[in-house]
PDB file of C-alpha atoms in Angstrom:
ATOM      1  CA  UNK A 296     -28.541 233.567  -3.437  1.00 37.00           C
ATOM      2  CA  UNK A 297     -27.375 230.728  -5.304  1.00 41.00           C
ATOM      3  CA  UNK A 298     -26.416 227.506  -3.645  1.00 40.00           C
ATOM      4  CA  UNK A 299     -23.922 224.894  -5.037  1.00 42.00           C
ATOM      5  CA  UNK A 300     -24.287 221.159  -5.747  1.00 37.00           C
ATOM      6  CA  UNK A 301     -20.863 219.976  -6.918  1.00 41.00           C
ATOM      7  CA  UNK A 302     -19.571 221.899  -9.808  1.00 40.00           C
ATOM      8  CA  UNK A 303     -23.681 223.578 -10.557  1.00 42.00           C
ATOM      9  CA  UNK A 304     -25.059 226.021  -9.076  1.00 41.00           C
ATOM     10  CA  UNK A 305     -29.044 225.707  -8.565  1.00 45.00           C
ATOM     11  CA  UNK A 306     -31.306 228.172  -9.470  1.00 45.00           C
ATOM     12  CA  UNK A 307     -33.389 229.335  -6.282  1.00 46.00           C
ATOM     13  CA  UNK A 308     -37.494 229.681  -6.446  1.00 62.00           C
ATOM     14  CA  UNK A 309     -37.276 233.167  -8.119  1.00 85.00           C
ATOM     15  CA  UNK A 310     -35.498 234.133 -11.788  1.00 88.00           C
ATOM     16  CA  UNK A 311     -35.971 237.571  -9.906  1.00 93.00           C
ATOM     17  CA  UNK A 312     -33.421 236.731  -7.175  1.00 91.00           C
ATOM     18  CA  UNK A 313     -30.592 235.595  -8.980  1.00 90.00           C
ATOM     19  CA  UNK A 314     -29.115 239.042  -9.745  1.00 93.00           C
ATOM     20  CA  UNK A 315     -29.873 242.661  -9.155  1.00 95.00           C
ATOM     21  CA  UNK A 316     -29.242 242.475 -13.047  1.00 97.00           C
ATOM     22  CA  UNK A 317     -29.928 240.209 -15.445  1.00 98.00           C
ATOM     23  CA  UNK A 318     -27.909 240.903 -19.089  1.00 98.00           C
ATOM     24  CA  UNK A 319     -29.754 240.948 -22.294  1.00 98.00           C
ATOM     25  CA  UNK A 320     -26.994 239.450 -24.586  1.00 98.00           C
ATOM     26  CA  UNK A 321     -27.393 239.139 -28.438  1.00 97.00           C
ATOM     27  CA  UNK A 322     -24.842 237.053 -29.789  1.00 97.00           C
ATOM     28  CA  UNK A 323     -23.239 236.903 -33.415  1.00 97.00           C
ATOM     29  CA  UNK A 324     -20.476 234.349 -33.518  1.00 97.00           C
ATOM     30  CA  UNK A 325     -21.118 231.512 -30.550  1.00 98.00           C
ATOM     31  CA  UNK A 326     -17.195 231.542 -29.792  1.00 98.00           C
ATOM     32  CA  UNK A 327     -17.652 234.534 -28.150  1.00 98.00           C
ATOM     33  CA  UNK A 328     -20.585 232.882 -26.002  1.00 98.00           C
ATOM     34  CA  UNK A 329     -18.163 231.415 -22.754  1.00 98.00           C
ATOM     35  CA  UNK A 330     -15.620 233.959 -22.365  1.00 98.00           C
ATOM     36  CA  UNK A 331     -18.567 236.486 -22.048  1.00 98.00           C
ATOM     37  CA  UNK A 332     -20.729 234.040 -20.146  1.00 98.00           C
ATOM     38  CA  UNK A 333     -17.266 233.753 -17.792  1.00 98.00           C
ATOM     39  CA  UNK A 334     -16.770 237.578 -17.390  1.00 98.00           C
ATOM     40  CA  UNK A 335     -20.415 238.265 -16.708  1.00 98.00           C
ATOM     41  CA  UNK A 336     -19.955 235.775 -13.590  1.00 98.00           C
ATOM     42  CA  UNK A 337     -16.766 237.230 -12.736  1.00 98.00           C
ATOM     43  CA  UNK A 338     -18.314 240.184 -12.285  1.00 98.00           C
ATOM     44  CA  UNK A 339     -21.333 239.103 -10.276  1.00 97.00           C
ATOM     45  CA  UNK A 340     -23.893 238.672 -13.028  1.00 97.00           C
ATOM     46  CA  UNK A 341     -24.529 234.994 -13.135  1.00 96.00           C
ATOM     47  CA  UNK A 342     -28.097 234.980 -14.815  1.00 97.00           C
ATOM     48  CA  UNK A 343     -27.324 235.571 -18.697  1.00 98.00           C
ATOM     49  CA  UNK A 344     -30.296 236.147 -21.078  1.00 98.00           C
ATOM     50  CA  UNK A 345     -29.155 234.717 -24.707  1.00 98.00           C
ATOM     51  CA  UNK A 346     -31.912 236.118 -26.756  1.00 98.00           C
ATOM     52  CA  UNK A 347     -33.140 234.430 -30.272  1.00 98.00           C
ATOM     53  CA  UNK A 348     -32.449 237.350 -32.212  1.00 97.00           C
ATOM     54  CA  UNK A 349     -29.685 235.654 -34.087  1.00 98.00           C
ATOM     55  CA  UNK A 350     -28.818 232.600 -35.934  1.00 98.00           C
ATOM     56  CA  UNK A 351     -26.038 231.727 -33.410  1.00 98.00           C
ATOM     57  CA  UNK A 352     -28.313 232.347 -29.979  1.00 98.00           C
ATOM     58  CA  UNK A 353     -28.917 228.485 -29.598  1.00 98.00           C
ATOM     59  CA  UNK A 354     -25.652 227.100 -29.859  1.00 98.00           C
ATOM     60  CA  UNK A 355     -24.404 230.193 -27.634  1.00 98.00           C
ATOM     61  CA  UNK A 356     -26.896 228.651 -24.581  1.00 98.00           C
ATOM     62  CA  UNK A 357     -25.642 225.507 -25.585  1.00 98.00           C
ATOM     63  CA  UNK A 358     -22.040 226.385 -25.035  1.00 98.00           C
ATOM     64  CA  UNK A 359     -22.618 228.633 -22.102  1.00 98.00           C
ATOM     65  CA  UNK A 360     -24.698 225.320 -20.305  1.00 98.00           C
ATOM     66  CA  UNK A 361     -22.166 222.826 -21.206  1.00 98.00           C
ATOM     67  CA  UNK A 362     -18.809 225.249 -20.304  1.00 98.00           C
ATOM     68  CA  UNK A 363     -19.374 227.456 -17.537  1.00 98.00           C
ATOM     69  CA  UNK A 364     -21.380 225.753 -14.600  1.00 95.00           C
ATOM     70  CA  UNK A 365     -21.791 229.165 -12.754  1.00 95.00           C
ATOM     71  CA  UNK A 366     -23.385 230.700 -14.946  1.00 97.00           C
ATOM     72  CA  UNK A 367     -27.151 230.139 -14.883  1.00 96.00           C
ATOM     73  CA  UNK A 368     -28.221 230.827 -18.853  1.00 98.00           C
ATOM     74  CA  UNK A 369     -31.343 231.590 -20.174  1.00 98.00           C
ATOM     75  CA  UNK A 370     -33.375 232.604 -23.434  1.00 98.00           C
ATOM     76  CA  UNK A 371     -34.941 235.415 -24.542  1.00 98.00           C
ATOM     77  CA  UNK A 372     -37.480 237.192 -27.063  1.00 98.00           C
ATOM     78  CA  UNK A 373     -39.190 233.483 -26.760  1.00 98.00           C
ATOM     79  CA  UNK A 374     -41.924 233.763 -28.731  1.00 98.00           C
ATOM     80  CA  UNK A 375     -42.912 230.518 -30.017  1.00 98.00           C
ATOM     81  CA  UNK A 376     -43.797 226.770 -28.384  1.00 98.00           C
ATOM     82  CA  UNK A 377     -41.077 225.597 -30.519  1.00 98.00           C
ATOM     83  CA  UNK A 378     -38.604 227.835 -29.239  1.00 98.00           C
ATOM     84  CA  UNK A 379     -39.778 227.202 -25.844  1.00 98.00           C
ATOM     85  CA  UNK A 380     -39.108 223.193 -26.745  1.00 98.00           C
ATOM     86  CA  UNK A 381     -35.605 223.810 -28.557  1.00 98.00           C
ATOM     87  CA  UNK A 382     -33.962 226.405 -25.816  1.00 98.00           C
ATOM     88  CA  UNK A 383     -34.885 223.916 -23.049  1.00 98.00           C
ATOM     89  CA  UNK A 384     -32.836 221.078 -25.266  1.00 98.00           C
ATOM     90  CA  UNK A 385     -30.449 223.407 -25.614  1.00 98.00           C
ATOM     91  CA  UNK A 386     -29.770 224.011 -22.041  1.00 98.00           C
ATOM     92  CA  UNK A 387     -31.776 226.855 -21.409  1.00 98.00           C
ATOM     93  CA  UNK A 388     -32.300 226.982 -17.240  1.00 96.00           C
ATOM     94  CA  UNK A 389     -35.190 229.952 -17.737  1.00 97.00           C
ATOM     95  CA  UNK A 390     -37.328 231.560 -20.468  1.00 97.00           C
ATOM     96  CA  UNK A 391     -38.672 235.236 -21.323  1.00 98.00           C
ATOM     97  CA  UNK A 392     -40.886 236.522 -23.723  1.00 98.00           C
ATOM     98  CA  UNK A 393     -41.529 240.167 -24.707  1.00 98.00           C
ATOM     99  CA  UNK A 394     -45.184 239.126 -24.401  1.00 98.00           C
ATOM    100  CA  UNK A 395     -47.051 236.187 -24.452  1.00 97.00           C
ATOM    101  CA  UNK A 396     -50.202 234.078 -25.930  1.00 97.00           C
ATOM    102  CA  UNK A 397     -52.329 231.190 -24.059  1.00 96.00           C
ATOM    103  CA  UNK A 398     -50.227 228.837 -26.706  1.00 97.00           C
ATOM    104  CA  UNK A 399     -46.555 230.268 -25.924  1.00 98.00           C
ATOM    105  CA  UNK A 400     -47.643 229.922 -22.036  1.00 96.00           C
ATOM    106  CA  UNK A 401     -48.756 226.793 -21.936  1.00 96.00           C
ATOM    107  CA  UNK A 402     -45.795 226.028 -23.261  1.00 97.00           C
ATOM    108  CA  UNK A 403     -43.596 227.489 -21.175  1.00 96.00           C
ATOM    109  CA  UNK A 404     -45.578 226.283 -17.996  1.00 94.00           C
ATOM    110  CA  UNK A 405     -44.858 222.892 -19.434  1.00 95.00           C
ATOM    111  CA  UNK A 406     -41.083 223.281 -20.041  1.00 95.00           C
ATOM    112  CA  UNK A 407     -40.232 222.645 -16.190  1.00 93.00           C
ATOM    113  CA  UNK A 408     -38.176 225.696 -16.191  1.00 95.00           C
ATOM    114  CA  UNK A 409     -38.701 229.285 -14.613  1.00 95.00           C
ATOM    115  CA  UNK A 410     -40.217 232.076 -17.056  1.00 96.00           C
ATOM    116  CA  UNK A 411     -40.805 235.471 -17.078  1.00 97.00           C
ATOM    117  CA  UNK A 412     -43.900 236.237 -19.790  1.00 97.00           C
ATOM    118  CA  UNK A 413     -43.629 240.136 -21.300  1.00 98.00           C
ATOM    119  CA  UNK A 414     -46.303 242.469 -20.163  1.00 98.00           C
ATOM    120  CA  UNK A 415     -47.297 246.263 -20.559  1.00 98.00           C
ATOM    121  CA  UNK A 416     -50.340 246.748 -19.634  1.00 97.00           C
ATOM    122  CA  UNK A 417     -52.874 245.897 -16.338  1.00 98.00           C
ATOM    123  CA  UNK A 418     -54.880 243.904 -17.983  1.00 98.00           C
ATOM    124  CA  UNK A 419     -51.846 241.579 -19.078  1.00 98.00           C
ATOM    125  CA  UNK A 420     -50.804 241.640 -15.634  1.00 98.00           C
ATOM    126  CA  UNK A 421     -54.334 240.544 -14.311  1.00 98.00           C
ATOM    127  CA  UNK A 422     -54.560 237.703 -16.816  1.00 97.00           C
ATOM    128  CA  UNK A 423     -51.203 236.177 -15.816  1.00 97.00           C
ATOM    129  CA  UNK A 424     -52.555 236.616 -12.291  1.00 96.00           C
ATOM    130  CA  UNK A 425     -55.202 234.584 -12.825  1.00 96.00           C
ATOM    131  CA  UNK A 426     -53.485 231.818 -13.922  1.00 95.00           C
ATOM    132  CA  UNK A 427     -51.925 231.302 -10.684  1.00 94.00           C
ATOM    133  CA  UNK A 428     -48.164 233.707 -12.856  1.00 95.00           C
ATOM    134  CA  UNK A 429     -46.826 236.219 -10.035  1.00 96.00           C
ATOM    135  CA  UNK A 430     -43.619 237.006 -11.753  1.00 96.00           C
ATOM    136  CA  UNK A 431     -42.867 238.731 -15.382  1.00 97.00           C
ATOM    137  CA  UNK A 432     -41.173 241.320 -17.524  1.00 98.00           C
ATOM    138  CA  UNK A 433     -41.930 243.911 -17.756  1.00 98.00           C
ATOM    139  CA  UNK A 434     -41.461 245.345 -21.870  1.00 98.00           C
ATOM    140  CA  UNK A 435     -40.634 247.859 -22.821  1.00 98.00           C
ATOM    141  CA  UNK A 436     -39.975 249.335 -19.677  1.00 98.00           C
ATOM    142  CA  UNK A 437     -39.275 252.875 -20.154  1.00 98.00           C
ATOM    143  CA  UNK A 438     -41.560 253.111 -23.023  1.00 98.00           C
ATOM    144  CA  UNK A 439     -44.296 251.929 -21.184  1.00 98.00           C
ATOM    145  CA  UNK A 440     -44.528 253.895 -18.452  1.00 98.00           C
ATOM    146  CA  UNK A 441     -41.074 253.106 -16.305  1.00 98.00           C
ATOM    147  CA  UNK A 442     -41.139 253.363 -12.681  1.00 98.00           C
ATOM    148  CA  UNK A 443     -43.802 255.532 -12.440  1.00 98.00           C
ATOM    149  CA  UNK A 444     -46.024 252.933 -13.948  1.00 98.00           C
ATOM    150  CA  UNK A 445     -44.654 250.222 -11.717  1.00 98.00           C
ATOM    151  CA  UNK A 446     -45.596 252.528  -8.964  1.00 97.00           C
ATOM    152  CA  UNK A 447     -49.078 252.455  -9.943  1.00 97.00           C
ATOM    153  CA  UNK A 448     -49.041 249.211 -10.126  1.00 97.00           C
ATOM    154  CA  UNK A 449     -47.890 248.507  -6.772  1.00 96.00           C
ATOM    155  CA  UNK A 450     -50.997 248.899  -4.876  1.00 96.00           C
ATOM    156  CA  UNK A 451     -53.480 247.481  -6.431  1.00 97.00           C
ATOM    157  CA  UNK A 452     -51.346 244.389  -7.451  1.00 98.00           C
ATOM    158  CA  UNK A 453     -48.787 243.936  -4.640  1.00 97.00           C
ATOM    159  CA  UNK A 454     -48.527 240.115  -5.958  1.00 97.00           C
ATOM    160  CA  UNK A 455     -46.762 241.135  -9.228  1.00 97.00           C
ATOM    161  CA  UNK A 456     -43.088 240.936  -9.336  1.00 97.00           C
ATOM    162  CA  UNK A 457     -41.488 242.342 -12.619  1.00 98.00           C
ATOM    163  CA  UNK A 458     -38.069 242.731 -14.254  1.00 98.00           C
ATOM    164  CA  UNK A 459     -38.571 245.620 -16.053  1.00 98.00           C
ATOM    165  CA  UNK A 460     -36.463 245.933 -19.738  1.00 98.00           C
ATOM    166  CA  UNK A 461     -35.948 248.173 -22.267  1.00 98.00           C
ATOM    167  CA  UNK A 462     -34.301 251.350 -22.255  1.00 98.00           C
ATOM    168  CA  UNK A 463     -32.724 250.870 -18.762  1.00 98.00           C
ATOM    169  CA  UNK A 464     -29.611 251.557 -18.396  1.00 97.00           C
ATOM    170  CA  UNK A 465     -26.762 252.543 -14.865  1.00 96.00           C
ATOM    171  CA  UNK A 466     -28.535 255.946 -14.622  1.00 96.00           C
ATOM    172  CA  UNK A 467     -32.043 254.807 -13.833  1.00 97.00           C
ATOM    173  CA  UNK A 468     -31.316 251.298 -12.946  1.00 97.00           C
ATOM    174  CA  UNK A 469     -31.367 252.188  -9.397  1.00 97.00           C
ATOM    175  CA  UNK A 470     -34.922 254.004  -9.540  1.00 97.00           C
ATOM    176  CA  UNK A 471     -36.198 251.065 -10.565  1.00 97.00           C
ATOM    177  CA  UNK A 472     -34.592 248.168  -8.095  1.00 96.00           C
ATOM    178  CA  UNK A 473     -35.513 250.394  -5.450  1.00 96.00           C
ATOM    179  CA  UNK A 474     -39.594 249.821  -6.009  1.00 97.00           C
ATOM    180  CA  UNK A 475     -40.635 247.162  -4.041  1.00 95.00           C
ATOM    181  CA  UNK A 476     -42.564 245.286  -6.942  1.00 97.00           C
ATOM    182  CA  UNK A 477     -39.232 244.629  -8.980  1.00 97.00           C
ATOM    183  CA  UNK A 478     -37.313 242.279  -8.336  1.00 96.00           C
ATOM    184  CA  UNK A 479     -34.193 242.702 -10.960  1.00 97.00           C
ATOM    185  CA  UNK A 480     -33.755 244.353 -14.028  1.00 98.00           C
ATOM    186  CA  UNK A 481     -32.266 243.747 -17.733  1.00 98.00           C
ATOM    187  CA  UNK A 482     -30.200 245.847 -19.411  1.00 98.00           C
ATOM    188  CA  UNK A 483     -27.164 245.630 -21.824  1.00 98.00           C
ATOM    189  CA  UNK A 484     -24.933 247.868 -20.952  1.00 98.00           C
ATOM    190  CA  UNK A 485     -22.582 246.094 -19.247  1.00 98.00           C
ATOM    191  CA  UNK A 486     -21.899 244.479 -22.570  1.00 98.00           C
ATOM    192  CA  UNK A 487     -20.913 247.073 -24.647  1.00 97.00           C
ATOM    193  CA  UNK A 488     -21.146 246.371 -28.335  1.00 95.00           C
ATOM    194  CA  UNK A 489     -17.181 247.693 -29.152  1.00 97.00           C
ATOM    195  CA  UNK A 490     -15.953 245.425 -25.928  1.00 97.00           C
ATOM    196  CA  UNK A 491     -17.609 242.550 -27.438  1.00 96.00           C
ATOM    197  CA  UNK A 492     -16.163 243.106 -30.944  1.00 96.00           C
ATOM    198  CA  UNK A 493     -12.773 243.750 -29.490  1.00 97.00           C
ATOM    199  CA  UNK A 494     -13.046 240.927 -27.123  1.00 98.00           C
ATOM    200  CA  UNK A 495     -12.419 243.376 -23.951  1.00 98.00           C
ATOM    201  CA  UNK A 496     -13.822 240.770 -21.760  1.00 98.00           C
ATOM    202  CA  UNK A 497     -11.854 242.542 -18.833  1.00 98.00           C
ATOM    203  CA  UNK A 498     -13.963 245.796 -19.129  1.00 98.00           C
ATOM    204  CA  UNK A 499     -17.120 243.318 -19.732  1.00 98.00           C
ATOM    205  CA  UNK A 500     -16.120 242.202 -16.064  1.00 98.00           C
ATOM    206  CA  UNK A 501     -15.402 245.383 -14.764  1.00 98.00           C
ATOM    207  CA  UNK A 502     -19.303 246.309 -15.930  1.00 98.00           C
ATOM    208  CA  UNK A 503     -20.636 243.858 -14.630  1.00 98.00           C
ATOM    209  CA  UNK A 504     -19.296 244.177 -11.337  1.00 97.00           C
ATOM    210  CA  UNK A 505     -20.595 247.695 -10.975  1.00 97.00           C
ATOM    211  CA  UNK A 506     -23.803 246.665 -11.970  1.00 97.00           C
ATOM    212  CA  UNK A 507     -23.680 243.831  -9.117  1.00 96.00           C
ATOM    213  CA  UNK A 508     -23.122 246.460  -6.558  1.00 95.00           C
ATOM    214  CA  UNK A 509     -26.662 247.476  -7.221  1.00 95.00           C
ATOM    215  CA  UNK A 510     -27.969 244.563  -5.147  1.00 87.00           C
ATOM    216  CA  UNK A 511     -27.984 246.631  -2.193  1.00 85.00           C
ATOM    217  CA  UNK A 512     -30.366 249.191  -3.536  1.00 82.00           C
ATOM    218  CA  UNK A 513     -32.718 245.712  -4.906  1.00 76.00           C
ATOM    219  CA  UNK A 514     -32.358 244.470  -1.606  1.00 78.00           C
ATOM    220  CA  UNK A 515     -33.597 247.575   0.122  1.00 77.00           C
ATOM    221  CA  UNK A 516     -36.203 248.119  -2.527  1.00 62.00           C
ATOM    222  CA  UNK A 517     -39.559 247.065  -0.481  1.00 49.00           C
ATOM    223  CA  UNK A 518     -41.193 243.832   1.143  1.00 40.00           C
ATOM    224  CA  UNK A 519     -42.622 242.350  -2.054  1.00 40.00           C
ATOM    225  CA  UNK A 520     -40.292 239.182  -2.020  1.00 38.00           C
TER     226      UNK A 520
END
């Protein structure tokens, strides 16, 4: 849950626990970035990934930050220190990386802000581990195993948290929140590209809502938490 100080809300321990869902937006023109950053929260999706796949993602974070206090904005496909150093400025409030290097976490260790570093494989998982890193994403998810991977994963590693992205989407969502090693999950379909372009932010808010409701199954997924 999220808890209010004055007009901010303030992030909690976990990125994990924000949302049941956490949107994976790719943004063209930044005037669209606060009335979709203000339907997504309408809707029950507070944490927004912007991801740096565009020329507009960093002024996007910065107008989401500065314009719409409840939402809790992040950036992703992070894949340099530099980036790390410039989305923080920006007003980034968390980080994620499809994967990651010693340099790119070191960096984001030292950024102050929560992170979730891109894994696929045990070994990944085991590093991060080591260095004292219980929580990641988990890319790409469906590719790289899905749930039944996760489920492997589960025993062995019962300290791992993931939020698992790529190629989720409402019809498996659920599988996935209901494993007790993930803790959210990404997705994009609550921001449908031909809603964006038409500036439907109504049916943005309607999608988002739905995928809120999923917090019950997340919440009833297992005990690793």
């Amino acid at each position: 849950m999220l808890h209010r100080v004055g007009r901010m809300f303030v992030m909690p321990t976990s990125v994990l626990d924000l949302a049941p869902v956490v949107p994976v937006v790719v943004i063209e023109d930044a005037g669209d970035a606060v009335p979709l950053a203000r339907a997504l929260v309408a809707g029950g999706l507070p944490a927004i990934e912007v991801t740096l796949r565009t020329p507009a993602a960093l002024d996007a974070i910065r107008a989401i930050a500065g314009a719409v206090p409840d939402a809790v904005v992040g950036a992703g496909t992070v894949l340099t220190p530099e980036q790390v150093t410039e989305c923080v400025a920006a007003g980034a409030r968390f980080l994620v990386s499809p994967g990651w290097t010693d340099g790119l976490l070191t960096a984001m260790v030292a950024s102050g802000v929560p992170f979730l570093p891109g894994v696929s494989t045990v070994s990944e998982v085991v590093a991060l581990l080591e260095r004292g890193v219980r929580e990641m994403k988990f890319f790409p998810a469906q590719a790289a195993g899905g749930t039944a991977y996760l489920k492997s994963l589960a025993g062995p590693l019962p300290q791992a948290r993931f939020c698992p992205t790529g190629g989720i989407g409402p019809g498996n969502a659920p599988e996935y929140l209901a494993l007790p090693n993930v803790g959210c999950v990404g997705g994009t379909w609550m921001i449908p590209a031909d809603a964006v372009a038409a500036r439907d932010w109504t049916r943005v808010e309607s999608l988002a809502r739905a995928a809120a409701g999923l917090r019950s199954i997340r919440d009833a997924g297992g005990t690793c938490r």
